[in-house]
Amino acid sequence: MLVLTRKQGEKILIGDDIVITVLEVRGDSIRLGVDAPRGISIQRAEILKAVTEANLEANLAADRDDEVAADQLKSSLGL
């Protein structure tokens, strides 16, 4: 991991086409601007983690619902 110290207005270049700019420093928060090509996905890690966890929970719930539906169908067919 590369660790850098930057001041407001300074930039970090990643490759030839991604630029991260320190927009504002306010207390313990830093506002960053990311300039990248449209094809580059930029996501906040905590949002990606929350969405992934929600998807996993939904899949587990759907699997449980499928099992319940299968049991009900078997019961109604006398199996």
Short mmCIF file of C-alpha atoms in Angstrom, two decimals:
data_model
loop_
_atom_site.label_atom_id
_atom_site.label_comp_id
_atom_site.label_asym_id
_atom_site.label_seq_id
_atom_site.Cartn_x
_atom_site.Cartn_y
_atom_site.Cartn_z
CA MET A 1 0.00 0.00 0.00
CA LEU A 2 1.29 3.42 -0.93
CA VAL A 3 0.65 6.02 1.78
CA LEU A 4 0.77 9.68 0.78
CA THR A 5 0.28 13.00 2.49
CA ARG A 6 -1.60 15.54 0.38
CA LYS A 7 -2.90 19.05 0.97
CA GLN A 8 -6.10 20.59 -0.28
CA GLY A 9 -5.97 21.05 -4.05
CA GLU A 10 -3.19 18.52 -4.56
CA LYS A 11 -3.71 15.54 -6.86
CA ILE A 12 -2.80 11.88 -7.09
CA LEU A 13 -2.44 10.32 -10.53
CA ILE A 14 -3.27 6.64 -11.09
CA GLY A 15 -2.15 5.41 -14.46
CA ASP A 16 -2.70 7.75 -17.38
CA ASP A 17 -6.37 8.53 -16.91
CA ILE A 18 -7.39 8.55 -13.23
CA VAL A 19 -6.90 11.66 -11.10
CA ILE A 20 -7.81 11.95 -7.41
CA THR A 21 -7.98 15.50 -6.07
CA VAL A 22 -8.15 16.53 -2.41
CA LEU A 23 -11.07 18.95 -2.52
CA GLU A 24 -11.47 19.86 1.13
CA VAL A 25 -10.09 18.98 4.54
CA ARG A 26 -12.54 19.55 7.37
CA GLY A 27 -11.63 18.22 10.83
CA ASP A 28 -11.15 14.47 10.48
CA SER A 29 -12.94 14.32 7.11
CA ILE A 30 -11.44 14.70 3.67
CA ARG A 31 -13.45 15.31 0.49
CA LEU A 32 -11.92 13.67 -2.56
CA GLY A 33 -12.78 14.10 -6.20
CA VAL A 34 -12.16 11.20 -8.56
CA ASP A 35 -11.86 11.86 -12.28
CA ALA A 36 -11.85 8.61 -14.28
CA PRO A 37 -13.11 7.29 -17.60
CA ARG A 38 -16.77 6.26 -17.73
CA GLY A 39 -15.85 2.59 -17.99
CA ILE A 40 -14.13 2.62 -14.58
CA SER A 41 -16.39 1.66 -11.69
CA ILE A 42 -15.91 3.84 -8.60
CA GLN A 43 -17.66 2.67 -5.44
CA ARG A 44 -17.43 3.28 -1.72
CA ALA A 45 -16.27 0.07 -0.03
CA GLU A 46 -18.89 0.24 2.75
CA ILE A 47 -21.73 0.55 0.22
CA LEU A 48 -20.42 -2.36 -1.84
CA LYS A 49 -20.13 -4.45 1.34
CA ALA A 50 -23.68 -3.59 2.44
CA VAL A 51 -25.12 -4.43 -0.99
CA THR A 52 -23.22 -7.72 -1.13
CA GLU A 53 -24.43 -8.69 2.34
CA ALA A 54 -28.03 -7.76 1.46
CA ASN A 55 -27.83 -9.86 -1.70
CA LEU A 56 -26.50 -12.84 0.25
CA GLU A 57 -29.30 -12.50 2.82
CA ALA A 58 -31.90 -12.25 0.05
CA ASN A 59 -30.53 -15.39 -1.61
CA LEU A 60 -30.64 -17.28 1.69
CA ALA A 61 -34.22 -16.12 2.30
CA ALA A 62 -35.21 -17.15 -1.24
CA ASP A 63 -33.65 -20.58 -0.69
CA ARG A 64 -35.64 -20.97 2.55
CA ASP A 65 -38.82 -19.86 0.75
CA ASP A 66 -38.13 -22.40 -2.01
CA GLU A 67 -37.75 -25.17 0.58
CA VAL A 68 -41.00 -24.16 2.29
CA ALA A 69 -42.83 -24.07 -1.05
CA ALA A 70 -41.41 -27.48 -1.99
CA ASP A 71 -42.51 -28.93 1.36
CA GLN A 72 -46.00 -27.46 0.92
CA LEU A 73 -46.25 -28.89 -2.61
CA LYS A 74 -45.13 -32.32 -1.40
CA SER A 75 -47.63 -32.16 1.44
CA SER A 76 -50.48 -31.20 -0.87
CA LEU A 77 -49.55 -34.10 -3.19
CA GLY A 78 -49.41 -36.50 -0.25
CA LEU A 79 -45.71 -37.19 -0.65
#
